[in-house]
């Protein structure tokens, strides 16, 4: 399940909330909002500014009532969420091309992002989801260690890829062990799949990135220079099956 909240900026200052959401489009907030007990969201647009703790807006005096686990909360006029005591699930357009000082904050905060299956009360995987934005090679190699990173056009594919913790789940229990499921979910036709490093070397686990075609030329060139394996996916069933096999086999070697 995904939450689309517009533009997100991270690591602005220690006083800011963990995520600063700019121009939030409440009509697109359509998934469970899952926060750790200490998680905060700062929502800012033309009509509404406030700090939200566990889905509840903090009063001006700074106090806030902790929302019980499983409670329904409303953000704006159109979106209702269920609060879960799991890490935040967030699809963002954040830029990870940050300064060295900001990168330190981002590294700590990225590890708080998680993905849980619908209705689950426990986090299932660590994942950073970017709908758009810049992602520098330096950020890949020094900040997002071990995190699957998903870029535009692969939201559905990423759900199958990331909704189980890859480093602790037996292959038989993983959704991608079924080749049919892998063909259906693990790749997005017309996008680029990038496999960077391996579990035993660079990141401790494989890092998959999915790009739209307009994004491919810039990112792929940089990533190839950094030693990544980049390729375009086509509608050829053999091409899809090959990539699915790579992912399935990697899962089996956690």
Coordinates of N, CA and C in Angstrom, one line a residue:
X1 N 0.9 -1.2 0.0 CA 0.0 0.0 0.0 C 0.9 1.2 0.0
X2 N 0.4 2.3 -0.7 CA 1.3 3.4 -0.9 C 0.6 4.7 -0.4
X3 N 1.3 5.7 0.0 CA 0.8 7.0 0.4 C 1.5 8.0 -0.5
X4 N 0.7 8.7 -1.3 CA 1.3 9.8 -2.2 C 1.0 11.1 -1.5
X5 N 2.0 11.8 -1.1 CA 1.8 13.0 -0.4 C 2.5 14.2 -1.0
X6 N 2.8 14.2 -2.3 CA 3.4 15.3 -2.9 C 4.9 15.3 -2.6
X7 N 5.5 16.5 -2.5 CA 6.9 16.7 -2.3 C 7.3 16.5 -0.9
X8 N 8.4 15.9 -0.6 CA 8.9 15.6 0.7 C 10.3 16.1 0.9
X9 N 10.6 16.8 1.9 CA 12.0 17.2 2.2 C 12.4 16.6 3.5
X10 N 13.7 16.2 3.6 CA 14.1 15.5 4.8 C 15.4 16.2 5.3
X11 N 15.6 16.1 6.6 CA 16.8 16.5 7.2 C 17.0 18.0 7.2
X12 N 15.9 18.8 7.3 CA 16.1 20.3 7.3 C 16.7 20.8 8.6
X13 N 16.2 20.4 9.7 CA 16.9 20.8 11.0 C 16.3 19.9 12.1
X14 N 17.0 20.0 13.2 CA 16.6 19.1 14.3 C 15.2 19.5 14.8
X15 N 14.8 20.8 14.6 CA 13.5 21.2 15.2 C 12.4 20.8 14.3
X16 N 12.7 20.5 13.0 CA 11.6 20.1 12.1 C 11.1 18.7 12.4
X17 N 9.9 18.4 11.9 CA 9.4 17.0 12.0 C 10.2 16.1 11.2
X18 N 10.0 14.8 11.3 CA 10.8 13.8 10.6 C 10.6 14.0 9.1
X19 N 9.4 14.3 8.7 CA 9.2 14.5 7.3 C 8.4 15.8 7.1
X20 N 8.8 16.6 6.2 CA 8.1 17.9 5.9 C 7.4 17.7 4.6
X21 N 6.1 17.7 4.6 CA 5.3 17.4 3.4 C 4.8 18.7 2.9
X22 N 5.2 19.0 1.7 CA 4.9 20.3 1.0 C 3.8 20.1 0.0
X23 N 2.8 21.0 0.0 CA 1.7 20.9 -1.0 C 1.1 19.5 -1.0
X24 N 0.7 19.0 0.2 CA 0.1 17.7 0.3 C -1.2 17.7 -0.4
X25 N -1.4 16.7 -1.2 CA -2.7 16.5 -2.0 C -3.5 15.4 -1.3
X26 N -4.4 15.9 -0.4 CA -5.1 14.9 0.5 C -6.0 13.9 -0.3
X27 N -6.4 14.3 -1.6 CA -7.2 13.4 -2.3 C -6.4 12.2 -2.8
X28 N -5.1 12.2 -2.7 CA -4.2 11.1 -3.1 C -3.7 10.3 -2.0
X29 N -4.1 10.7 -0.8 CA -3.6 9.9 0.4 C -4.6 8.8 0.6
X30 N -4.2 7.6 0.1 CA -5.2 6.5 -0.1 C -4.8 5.2 0.6
X31 N -3.8 5.2 1.5 CA -3.3 4.0 2.1 C -3.2 4.2 3.6
X32 N -2.8 3.1 4.3 CA -2.7 3.2 5.7 C -1.5 4.1 6.0
X33 N -1.7 4.9 7.0 CA -0.6 5.7 7.5 C 0.0 5.0 8.7
X34 N 1.2 4.5 8.6 CA 1.8 3.7 9.6 C 3.0 4.5 10.3
X35 N 2.9 4.8 11.6 CA 3.9 5.6 12.2 C 4.4 4.8 13.4
X36 N 5.7 5.0 13.7 CA 6.2 4.5 15.0 C 5.6 5.4 16.1
X37 N 5.6 5.0 17.3 CA 5.1 5.8 18.4 C 5.6 7.2 18.4
X38 N 6.9 7.4 18.1 CA 7.5 8.7 18.1 C 7.5 9.4 16.7
X39 N 6.9 8.7 15.7 CA 6.9 9.3 14.4 C 6.1 10.6 14.3
X40 N 6.6 11.5 13.5 CA 5.9 12.8 13.3 C 5.8 13.1 11.8
X41 N 4.7 13.8 11.5 CA 4.6 14.4 10.1 C 4.3 15.9 10.3
X42 N 4.9 16.7 9.5 CA 4.6 18.1 9.5 C 3.9 18.4 8.1
X43 N 2.7 18.8 8.2 CA 1.9 19.0 6.9 C 1.8 20.5 6.7
X44 N 2.2 21.0 5.5 CA 2.2 22.4 5.2 C 1.7 22.6 3.8
X45 N 0.6 23.4 3.7 CA 0.2 23.9 2.4 C -0.5 25.3 2.7
X46 N -1.2 25.8 1.7 CA -1.7 27.2 1.8 C -2.8 27.3 2.9
X47 N -3.5 26.2 3.2 CA -4.6 26.3 4.1 C -4.4 25.7 5.5
X48 N -3.3 24.9 5.6 CA -3.2 24.1 6.8 C -1.7 23.9 7.1
X49 N -1.3 24.2 8.3 CA 0.0 24.0 8.8 C 0.0 23.4 10.2
X50 N 0.7 22.3 10.4 CA 0.7 21.7 11.8 C 1.6 20.5 11.9
X51 N 1.8 20.1 13.1 CA 2.6 18.9 13.3 C 1.7 17.8 13.7
X52 N 1.9 16.6 13.1 CA 1.0 15.5 13.4 C 1.9 14.4 14.0
X53 N 1.4 13.9 15.2 CA 2.1 12.8 15.9 C 1.2 11.6 15.9
X54 N 1.6 10.5 15.3 CA 0.8 9.3 15.2 C -0.6 9.7 14.5
X55 N -0.5 10.6 13.5 CA -1.7 10.9 12.8 C -2.6 12.0 13.4
X56 N -2.2 12.4 14.6 CA -3.0 13.4 15.3 C -2.3 14.8 15.4
X57 N -3.0 15.8 15.0 CA -2.4 17.1 15.0 C -2.1 17.6 16.4
X58 N -0.9 18.2 16.6 CA -0.5 18.6 18.0 C -1.2 20.0 18.2
X59 N -1.8 20.2 19.4 CA -2.3 21.5 19.8 C -1.2 22.5 19.9
X60 N -1.5 23.8 19.9 CA -0.5 24.9 19.9 C 0.5 24.8 21.1
X61 N 0.0 24.2 22.2 CA 0.9 24.1 23.4 C 1.9 23.0 23.3
X62 N 1.8 22.2 22.1 CA 2.8 21.2 21.9 C 2.5 19.8 22.4
X63 N 1.4 19.7 23.2 CA 1.0 18.4 23.7 C 0.2 17.7 22.7
X64 N 0.1 16.4 22.8 CA -0.7 15.6 21.9 C -1.0 14.3 22.5
X65 N -2.3 13.8 22.3 CA -2.7 12.5 22.8 C -2.3 11.4 21.8
X66 N -1.6 10.4 22.3 CA -1.2 9.3 21.5 C -2.4 8.5 21.0
X67 N -2.5 8.3 19.7 CA -3.6 7.6 19.1 C -3.4 6.1 19.4
X68 N -4.5 5.4 19.9 CA -4.3 4.0 20.1 C -4.0 3.2 18.8
X69 N -3.3 2.1 19.0 CA -3.0 1.3 17.8 C -4.3 0.8 17.2
X70 N -4.4 0.9 15.9 CA -5.6 0.5 15.2 C -6.7 1.5 15.1
X71 N -6.5 2.7 15.7 CA -7.5 3.7 15.6 C -7.5 4.4 14.2
X72 N -8.7 4.9 13.9 CA -8.8 5.6 12.6 C -8.6 7.1 12.8
X73 N -7.8 7.7 12.0 CA -7.6 9.1 12.1 C -7.9 9.7 10.7
X74 N -8.2 11.0 10.7 CA -8.6 11.7 9.5 C -7.6 12.9 9.3
X75 N -7.1 13.0 8.1 CA -6.2 14.1 7.7 C -6.8 14.8 6.6
X76 N -7.2 16.1 6.8 CA -8.0 16.8 5.8 C -9.4 16.3 5.7
X77 N -10.0 16.6 4.6 CA -11.5 16.2 4.4 C -11.7 14.9 3.7
X78 N -10.6 14.4 3.1 CA -10.8 13.2 2.2 C -10.1 12.0 2.6
X79 N -9.3 12.0 3.6 CA -8.5 10.8 3.8 C -8.6 10.3 5.3
X80 N -8.9 9.0 5.5 CA -8.9 8.4 6.8 C -7.9 7.3 6.8
X81 N -7.1 7.2 7.9 CA -6.1 6.2 8.0 C -6.2 5.4 9.3
X82 N -5.6 4.3 9.3 CA -5.5 3.4 10.4 C -4.1 3.5 11.0
X83 N -4.0 3.9 12.3 CA -2.6 4.0 12.9 C -2.1 2.6 13.2
X84 N -0.9 2.4 12.8 CA -0.2 1.1 13.2 C 1.1 1.5 13.8
X85 N 1.6 0.7 14.8 CA 2.8 0.9 15.4 C 4.0 0.3 14.6
X86 N 4.1 0.7 13.4 CA 5.2 0.2 12.5 C 5.8 1.4 11.8
X87 N 7.0 1.2 11.3 CA 7.7 2.4 10.6 C 6.8 3.0 9.5
X88 N 7.1 4.2 9.2 CA 6.3 5.0 8.3 C 6.5 4.4 6.9
X89 N 5.3 4.3 6.1 CA 5.3 3.9 4.7 C 5.1 5.2 3.9
X90 N 6.0 5.5 3.1 CA 5.9 6.8 2.4 C 6.4 6.8 1.0
X91 N 5.6 7.1 0.0 CA 6.1 7.3 -1.4 C 6.3 8.7 -1.5
X92 N 7.5 9.1 -1.9 CA 7.9 10.5 -1.9 C 8.5 11.0 -3.2
X93 N 8.7 12.3 -3.3 CA 9.5 12.8 -4.4 C 10.7 13.5 -3.8
X94 N 11.2 13.0 -2.7 CA 12.3 13.6 -2.0 C 13.6 13.5 -2.9
X95 N 14.4 14.5 -2.7 CA 15.8 14.4 -3.4 C 16.8 13.9 -2.4
X96 N 17.6 12.9 -2.8 CA 18.6 12.4 -2.0 C 20.0 13.0 -2.3
X97 N 20.0 14.0 -3.2 CA 21.3 14.7 -3.5 C 21.4 15.8 -2.4
X98 N 21.9 15.4 -1.3 CA 22.0 16.3 -0.1 C 23.4 16.7 0.2
X99 N 23.6 17.7 1.0 CA 24.9 18.1 1.5 C 25.4 17.0 2.5
X100 N 26.7 17.0 2.8 CA 27.2 16.1 3.7 C 26.5 16.1 5.1
X101 N 26.2 17.3 5.6 CA 25.6 17.4 6.9 C 24.2 16.9 6.8
X102 N 23.4 17.2 5.8 CA 22.1 16.7 5.6 C 22.1 15.2 5.5
X103 N 23.1 14.7 4.8 CA 23.2 13.2 4.5 C 23.2 12.4 5.8
X104 N 23.9 13.0 6.8 CA 23.9 12.2 8.1 C 22.5 12.1 8.7
X105 N 21.7 13.2 8.7 CA 20.4 13.1 9.2 C 19.6 12.1 8.3
X106 N 19.7 12.2 7.0 CA 18.9 11.4 6.1 C 19.2 9.9 6.3
X107 N 20.5 9.6 6.5 CA 20.9 8.2 6.7 C 20.1 7.6 7.9
X108 N 20.0 8.4 9.0 CA 19.3 7.9 10.2 C 17.8 7.7 9.9
X109 N 17.3 8.7 9.2 CA 15.8 8.7 9.0 C 15.4 7.7 7.9
X110 N 16.2 7.5 6.9 CA 15.9 6.5 5.9 C 15.6 5.1 6.5
X111 N 16.4 4.8 7.6 CA 16.3 3.5 8.2 C 14.9 3.3 8.9
X112 N 14.2 4.4 9.2 CA 13.0 4.4 9.9 C 11.8 4.1 8.9
X113 N 12.1 4.1 7.6 CA 11.0 3.9 6.6 C 10.8 2.4 6.4
X114 N 9.6 2.0 6.5 CA 9.3 0.6 6.3 C 8.1 0.3 5.5
X115 N 7.9 -0.9 5.1 CA 6.7 -1.3 4.3 C 6.1 -2.5 5.0
X116 N 4.8 -2.4 5.3 CA 4.1 -3.6 5.9 C 3.0 -4.0 5.0
X117 N 2.7 -5.3 4.9 CA 1.5 -5.7 4.2 C 0.2 -5.1 4.7
X118 N -0.8 -4.9 3.9 CA -2.1 -4.3 4.4 C -2.6 -5.1 5.6
X119 N -2.9 -4.4 6.7 CA -3.5 -5.0 7.9 C -2.4 -5.6 8.8
X120 N -1.2 -5.6 8.5 CA -0.1 -6.1 9.3 C 0.2 -5.1 10.4
X121 N 0.6 -5.7 11.6 CA 1.0 -4.8 12.7 C 2.5 -4.8 12.9
X122 N 3.2 -5.4 11.9 CA 4.6 -5.5 12.1 C 5.3 -5.1 10.7
X123 N 6.4 -4.4 10.8 CA 7.1 -3.9 9.6 C 7.6 -5.2 8.9
X124 N 7.6 -5.2 7.5 CA 8.0 -6.3 6.8 C 9.3 -6.1 6.0
X125 N 9.6 -4.8 5.7 CA 10.9 -4.6 5.0 C 11.2 -3.1 5.1
X126 N 12.5 -2.8 5.0 CA 13.0 -1.4 4.9 C 13.0 -1.0 3.4
X127 N 12.4 0.1 3.1 CA 12.4 0.5 1.7 C 12.2 2.1 1.7
X128 N 12.9 2.7 0.7 CA 12.8 4.1 0.5 C 12.2 4.2 -0.9
X129 N 11.0 4.8 -1.0 CA 10.3 4.9 -2.2 C 10.3 6.4 -2.7
X130 N 10.8 6.6 -3.9 CA 10.8 7.9 -4.5 C 10.0 8.0 -5.8
X131 N 9.0 8.8 -5.9 CA 8.2 8.9 -7.1 C 8.9 9.7 -8.1
X132 N 9.8 10.6 -7.7 CA 10.6 11.4 -8.6 C 11.7 12.0 -7.9
X133 N 12.5 12.8 -8.5 CA 13.6 13.5 -7.8 C 15.0 13.0 -8.2
X134 N 16.0 13.6 -7.5 CA 17.4 13.3 -7.8 C 17.9 12.2 -6.8
X135 N 18.7 11.3 -7.3 CA 19.3 10.4 -6.4 C 20.8 10.2 -6.9
X136 N 21.7 10.8 -6.1 CA 23.1 10.8 -6.5 C 23.7 9.4 -6.3
X137 N 24.8 9.1 -7.1 CA 25.5 7.9 -6.9 C 26.1 7.9 -5.5
X138 N 26.6 9.0 -5.0 CA 27.1 9.1 -3.7 C 26.1 8.7 -2.6
X139 N 24.9 9.2 -2.8 CA 23.8 8.8 -1.9 C 23.6 7.3 -1.9
X140 N 23.6 6.7 -3.1 CA 23.4 5.3 -3.2 C 24.4 4.5 -2.4
X141 N 25.7 4.9 -2.5 CA 26.8 4.1 -1.9 C 27.1 4.5 -0.5
X142 N 26.6 5.6 0.0 CA 27.0 6.0 1.3 C 25.8 6.2 2.3
X143 N 24.6 6.3 1.7 CA 23.5 6.7 2.6 C 22.5 5.5 2.6
X144 N 22.1 5.0 1.5 CA 21.0 4.1 1.4 C 21.5 2.6 1.5
X145 N 22.4 2.3 2.3 CA 23.0 1.0 2.4 C 21.9 0.0 2.7
X146 N 21.8 -1.0 1.9 CA 20.9 -2.1 2.1 C 19.4 -1.9 1.9
X147 N 19.1 -0.7 1.5 CA 17.6 -0.4 1.3 C 17.3 -0.6 -0.1
X148 N 16.2 -1.4 -0.4 CA 15.7 -1.3 -1.8 C 15.2 0.1 -2.1
X149 N 15.6 0.6 -3.2 CA 15.1 2.0 -3.6 C 14.3 1.9 -4.8
X150 N 13.1 2.5 -4.8 CA 12.2 2.4 -5.9 C 11.9 3.7 -6.5
X151 N 12.2 3.9 -7.8 CA 11.9 5.2 -8.5 C 10.7 5.0 -9.4
X152 N 10.4 6.1 -10.2 CA 9.1 6.1 -10.9 C 8.8 4.9 -11.7
X153 N 7.5 4.6 -11.8 CA 6.8 3.6 -12.7 C 6.9 2.2 -12.1
X154 N 7.4 2.0 -10.9 CA 7.4 0.6 -10.4 C 6.7 0.5 -9.1
X155 N 5.7 1.3 -8.8 CA 5.0 1.2 -7.5 C 4.4 -0.2 -7.3
X156 N 3.7 -0.8 -8.3 CA 3.2 -2.1 -8.1 C 4.3 -3.1 -8.0
X157 N 5.3 -3.0 -8.9 CA 6.4 -4.0 -8.8 C 7.1 -3.9 -7.5
X158 N 7.2 -2.7 -6.9 CA 8.0 -2.6 -5.7 C 7.2 -3.3 -4.5
X159 N 5.9 -3.3 -4.6 CA 5.1 -3.9 -3.6 C 5.5 -5.3 -3.4
X160 N 5.5 -6.0 -4.5 CA 5.9 -7.5 -4.5 C 7.3 -7.6 -4.1
X161 N 8.2 -6.7 -4.5 CA 9.6 -6.9 -4.2 C 9.9 -6.6 -2.8
X162 N 9.2 -5.7 -2.2 CA 9.6 -5.2 -0.9 C 8.7 -5.6 0.3
X163 N 7.6 -6.3 0.0 CA 6.7 -6.5 1.2 C 7.1 -7.7 2.0
X164 N 8.3 -8.2 1.9 CA 8.8 -9.2 2.8 C 10.3 -8.9 3.0
X165 N 10.7 -9.0 4.3 CA 12.1 -8.7 4.6 C 13.0 -9.7 3.9
X166 N 13.8 -9.2 2.9 CA 14.6 -10.1 2.1 C 15.7 -10.8 2.9
X167 N 16.2 -10.2 3.9 CA 17.3 -10.8 4.6 C 17.0 -11.8 5.7
X168 N 15.7 -12.0 5.9 CA 15.3 -12.9 7.0 C 14.2 -13.9 6.6
X169 N 13.7 -13.8 5.4 CA 12.5 -14.6 5.0 C 13.0 -15.8 4.2
X170 N 12.5 -17.0 4.5 CA 12.8 -18.2 3.7 C 12.2 -18.0 2.3
X171 N 13.0 -18.6 1.4 CA 12.6 -18.5 0.0 C 11.2 -19.0 -0.3
X172 N 10.8 -20.1 0.4 CA 9.5 -20.7 0.2 C 8.4 -19.7 0.6
X173 N 8.6 -18.8 1.5 CA 7.6 -17.9 2.0 C 7.6 -16.6 1.3
X174 N 8.5 -16.4 0.4 CA 8.6 -15.1 -0.3 C 7.7 -15.0 -1.5
X175 N 7.0 -13.9 -1.7 CA 6.0 -13.8 -2.8 C 6.7 -14.0 -4.2
X176 N 8.0 -13.7 -4.3 CA 8.6 -13.8 -5.6 C 9.1 -15.2 -6.0
X177 N 8.9 -16.2 -5.1 CA 9.4 -17.5 -5.4 C 8.5 -18.2 -6.5
X178 N 7.3 -17.6 -6.7 CA 6.4 -18.1 -7.8 C 6.8 -17.3 -9.0
X179 N 7.2 -18.0 -10.1 CA 7.7 -17.3 -11.3 C 6.5 -16.5 -11.9
X180 N 5.3 -17.1 -11.8 CA 4.1 -16.4 -12.3 C 3.9 -15.1 -11.5
X181 N 4.1 -15.1 -10.2 CA 4.0 -13.9 -9.4 C 5.1 -12.9 -9.7
X182 N 6.3 -13.5 -10.0 CA 7.4 -12.6 -10.3 C 7.2 -11.9 -11.6
X183 N 6.7 -12.7 -12.6 CA 6.5 -12.1 -13.9 C 5.4 -11.0 -13.8
X184 N 4.5 -11.2 -12.9 CA 3.4 -10.2 -12.9 C 3.8 -8.9 -12.1
X185 N 4.6 -9.1 -11.1 CA 4.8 -8.0 -10.1 C 6.3 -7.5 -10.1
X186 N 7.2 -8.3 -10.4 CA 8.6 -7.9 -10.1 C 9.2 -6.9 -11.1
X187 N 8.6 -6.8 -12.3 CA 9.1 -5.9 -13.3 C 8.0 -5.0 -13.9
X188 N 8.4 -3.9 -14.4 CA 7.4 -3.0 -15.1 C 7.9 -2.8 -16.5
X189 N 7.1 -3.3 -17.5 CA 7.5 -3.2 -18.9 C 7.7 -1.8 -19.3
X190 N 8.7 -1.5 -20.0 CA 9.0 -0.2 -20.5 C 9.9 0.6 -19.5
X191 N 10.2 0.1 -18.4 CA 11.1 0.8 -17.5 C 12.5 0.1 -17.4
X192 N 13.4 0.7 -16.7 CA 14.7 0.2 -16.6 C 14.9 -0.5 -15.2
X193 N 15.4 -1.7 -15.2 CA 15.7 -2.3 -13.9 C 17.2 -2.2 -13.7
X194 N 17.7 -1.7 -12.6 CA 19.1 -1.6 -12.3 C 19.4 -2.5 -11.1
X195 N 20.3 -3.3 -11.2 CA 20.8 -4.2 -10.1 C 22.2 -3.7 -9.7
X196 N 22.3 -3.2 -8.5 CA 23.6 -2.6 -8.1 C 24.2 -3.4 -6.9
X197 N 25.4 -4.0 -7.1 CA 26.0 -4.7 -6.0 C 25.4 -6.1 -5.8
X198 N 25.8 -6.6 -4.6 CA 25.2 -7.9 -4.2 C 25.1 -8.0 -2.7
X199 N 24.4 -8.9 -2.2 CA 24.2 -9.0 -0.8 C 25.5 -9.2 0.0
X200 N 26.5 -9.9 -0.7 CA 27.7 -10.2 0.0 C 28.8 -9.1 -0.2
X201 N 28.5 -8.1 -1.0 CA 29.6 -7.1 -1.2 C 29.2 -5.7 -0.8
X202 N 28.6 -5.0 -1.8 CA 28.4 -3.6 -1.6 C 27.4 -3.2 -0.5
X203 N 26.2 -3.8 -0.6 CA 25.2 -3.3 0.4 C 24.7 -4.3 1.4
X204 N 25.2 -5.6 1.3 CA 24.7 -6.6 2.1 C 23.4 -7.3 1.6
X205 N 22.8 -6.6 0.6 CA 21.7 -7.1 -0.1 C 21.6 -6.4 -1.4
X206 N 20.9 -7.0 -2.4 CA 20.8 -6.3 -3.7 C 20.0 -5.0 -3.6
X207 N 20.3 -4.1 -4.5 CA 19.6 -2.8 -4.6 C 19.0 -2.8 -6.0
X208 N 17.7 -2.7 -6.1 CA 17.0 -2.7 -7.4 C 16.4 -1.3 -7.5
X209 N 16.6 -0.7 -8.7 CA 16.0 0.6 -9.0 C 15.2 0.5 -10.3
X210 N 14.1 1.1 -10.3 CA 13.2 1.1 -11.5 C 13.1 2.5 -12.0
X211 N 13.3 2.7 -13.3 CA 13.2 4.0 -13.9 C 12.2 4.1 -15.1
X212 N 11.6 5.2 -15.2 CA 10.9 5.5 -16.5 C 11.9 5.8 -17.6
X213 N 11.5 5.6 -18.8 CA 12.4 5.8 -19.9 C 13.0 7.2 -19.9
X214 N 12.2 8.3 -19.7 CA 12.9 9.7 -19.7 C 14.0 9.8 -18.6
X215 N 13.9 9.0 -17.5 CA 14.8 9.1 -16.5 C 16.1 8.2 -16.8
X216 N 15.9 7.3 -17.6 CA 16.9 6.2 -17.8 C 18.3 6.8 -18.2
X217 N 18.3 7.6 -19.2 CA 19.6 8.0 -19.8 C 20.5 8.6 -18.8
X218 N 20.0 9.6 -18.0 CA 20.8 10.2 -17.0 C 21.3 9.3 -15.9
X219 N 20.3 8.7 -15.2 CA 20.6 7.8 -14.1 C 21.5 6.6 -14.5
X220 N 21.1 6.0 -15.6 CA 21.8 4.7 -16.0 C 23.2 5.0 -16.3
X221 N 23.5 6.2 -17.0 CA 24.9 6.5 -17.3 C 25.7 6.7 -16.0
X222 N 25.2 7.4 -15.1 CA 25.9 7.6 -13.8 C 26.1 6.2 -13.1
X223 N 25.0 5.4 -13.1 CA 25.1 4.2 -12.3 C 26.1 3.2 -13.0
X224 N 26.1 3.2 -14.3 CA 27.0 2.3 -15.0 C 28.5 2.7 -14.7
X225 N 28.7 4.0 -14.6 CA 30.1 4.4 -14.2 C 30.4 4.0 -12.8
X226 N 29.4 3.8 -12.0 CA 29.6 3.3 -10.6 C 29.6 1.8 -10.5
X227 N 29.5 1.2 -11.6 CA 29.6 -0.3 -11.6 C 28.3 -1.0 -11.6
X228 N 27.2 -0.3 -11.8 CA 25.9 -0.9 -11.7 C 25.6 -1.7 -13.0
X229 N 24.7 -2.6 -13.0 CA 24.2 -3.3 -14.1 C 22.9 -2.7 -14.5
X230 N 22.8 -2.1 -15.7 CA 21.6 -1.4 -16.1 C 21.1 -2.1 -17.4
X231 N 19.8 -2.2 -17.5 CA 19.2 -2.7 -18.7 C 17.8 -2.3 -18.9
X232 N 17.3 -2.1 -20.1 CA 15.9 -1.8 -20.4 C 15.1 -3.1 -20.4
X233 N 13.9 -3.0 -19.9 CA 13.0 -4.1 -19.9 C 12.1 -4.0 -21.1
X234 N 11.7 -5.0 -21.8 CA 10.8 -5.0 -22.9 C 9.6 -5.9 -22.6
X235 N 8.7 -5.9 -23.5 CA 7.5 -6.8 -23.4 C 7.7 -8.2 -23.7
X236 N 9.0 -8.5 -24.2 CA 9.3 -9.9 -24.5 C 9.2 -10.8 -23.3
X237 N 8.3 -11.8 -23.3 CA 8.2 -12.7 -22.1 C 9.5 -13.3 -21.6
X238 N 10.4 -13.6 -22.5 CA 11.7 -14.1 -22.1 C 12.5 -13.1 -21.3
X239 N 12.4 -11.8 -21.7 CA 13.1 -10.7 -21.0 C 12.5 -10.6 -19.6
X240 N 11.2 -10.6 -19.5 CA 10.6 -10.5 -18.2 C 10.9 -11.7 -17.3
X241 N 10.9 -12.9 -17.9 CA 11.1 -14.1 -17.1 C 12.6 -14.1 -16.6
X242 N 13.5 -13.6 -17.4 CA 14.9 -13.6 -17.0 C 15.1 -12.7 -15.8
X243 N 14.5 -11.5 -15.8 CA 14.7 -10.6 -14.7 C 14.0 -11.2 -13.5
X244 N 12.8 -11.8 -13.7 CA 12.1 -12.4 -12.6 C 12.9 -13.5 -12.0
X245 N 13.6 -14.3 -12.8 CA 14.5 -15.3 -12.3 C 15.6 -14.8 -11.5
X246 N 16.2 -13.7 -11.9 CA 17.3 -13.1 -11.2 C 16.8 -12.7 -9.8
X247 N 15.7 -12.0 -9.7 CA 15.1 -11.6 -8.4 C 14.8 -12.8 -7.6
X248 N 14.1 -13.8 -8.2 CA 13.8 -15.0 -7.4 C 15.0 -15.8 -6.9
X249 N 16.0 -15.9 -7.7 CA 17.2 -16.6 -7.3 C 17.9 -15.9 -6.2
X250 N 18.0 -14.5 -6.3 CA 18.6 -13.7 -5.3 C 17.9 -13.9 -3.9
X251 N 16.5 -13.9 -4.0 CA 15.8 -14.1 -2.8 C 16.1 -15.5 -2.1
X252 N 16.4 -16.5 -3.0 CA 16.7 -17.8 -2.5 C 18.1 -17.9 -1.9
X253 N 18.9 -16.8 -2.0 CA 20.3 -16.9 -1.5 C 20.5 -15.8 -0.4
X254 N 19.4 -15.5 0.3 CA 19.6 -14.5 1.4 C 20.3 -15.1 2.5

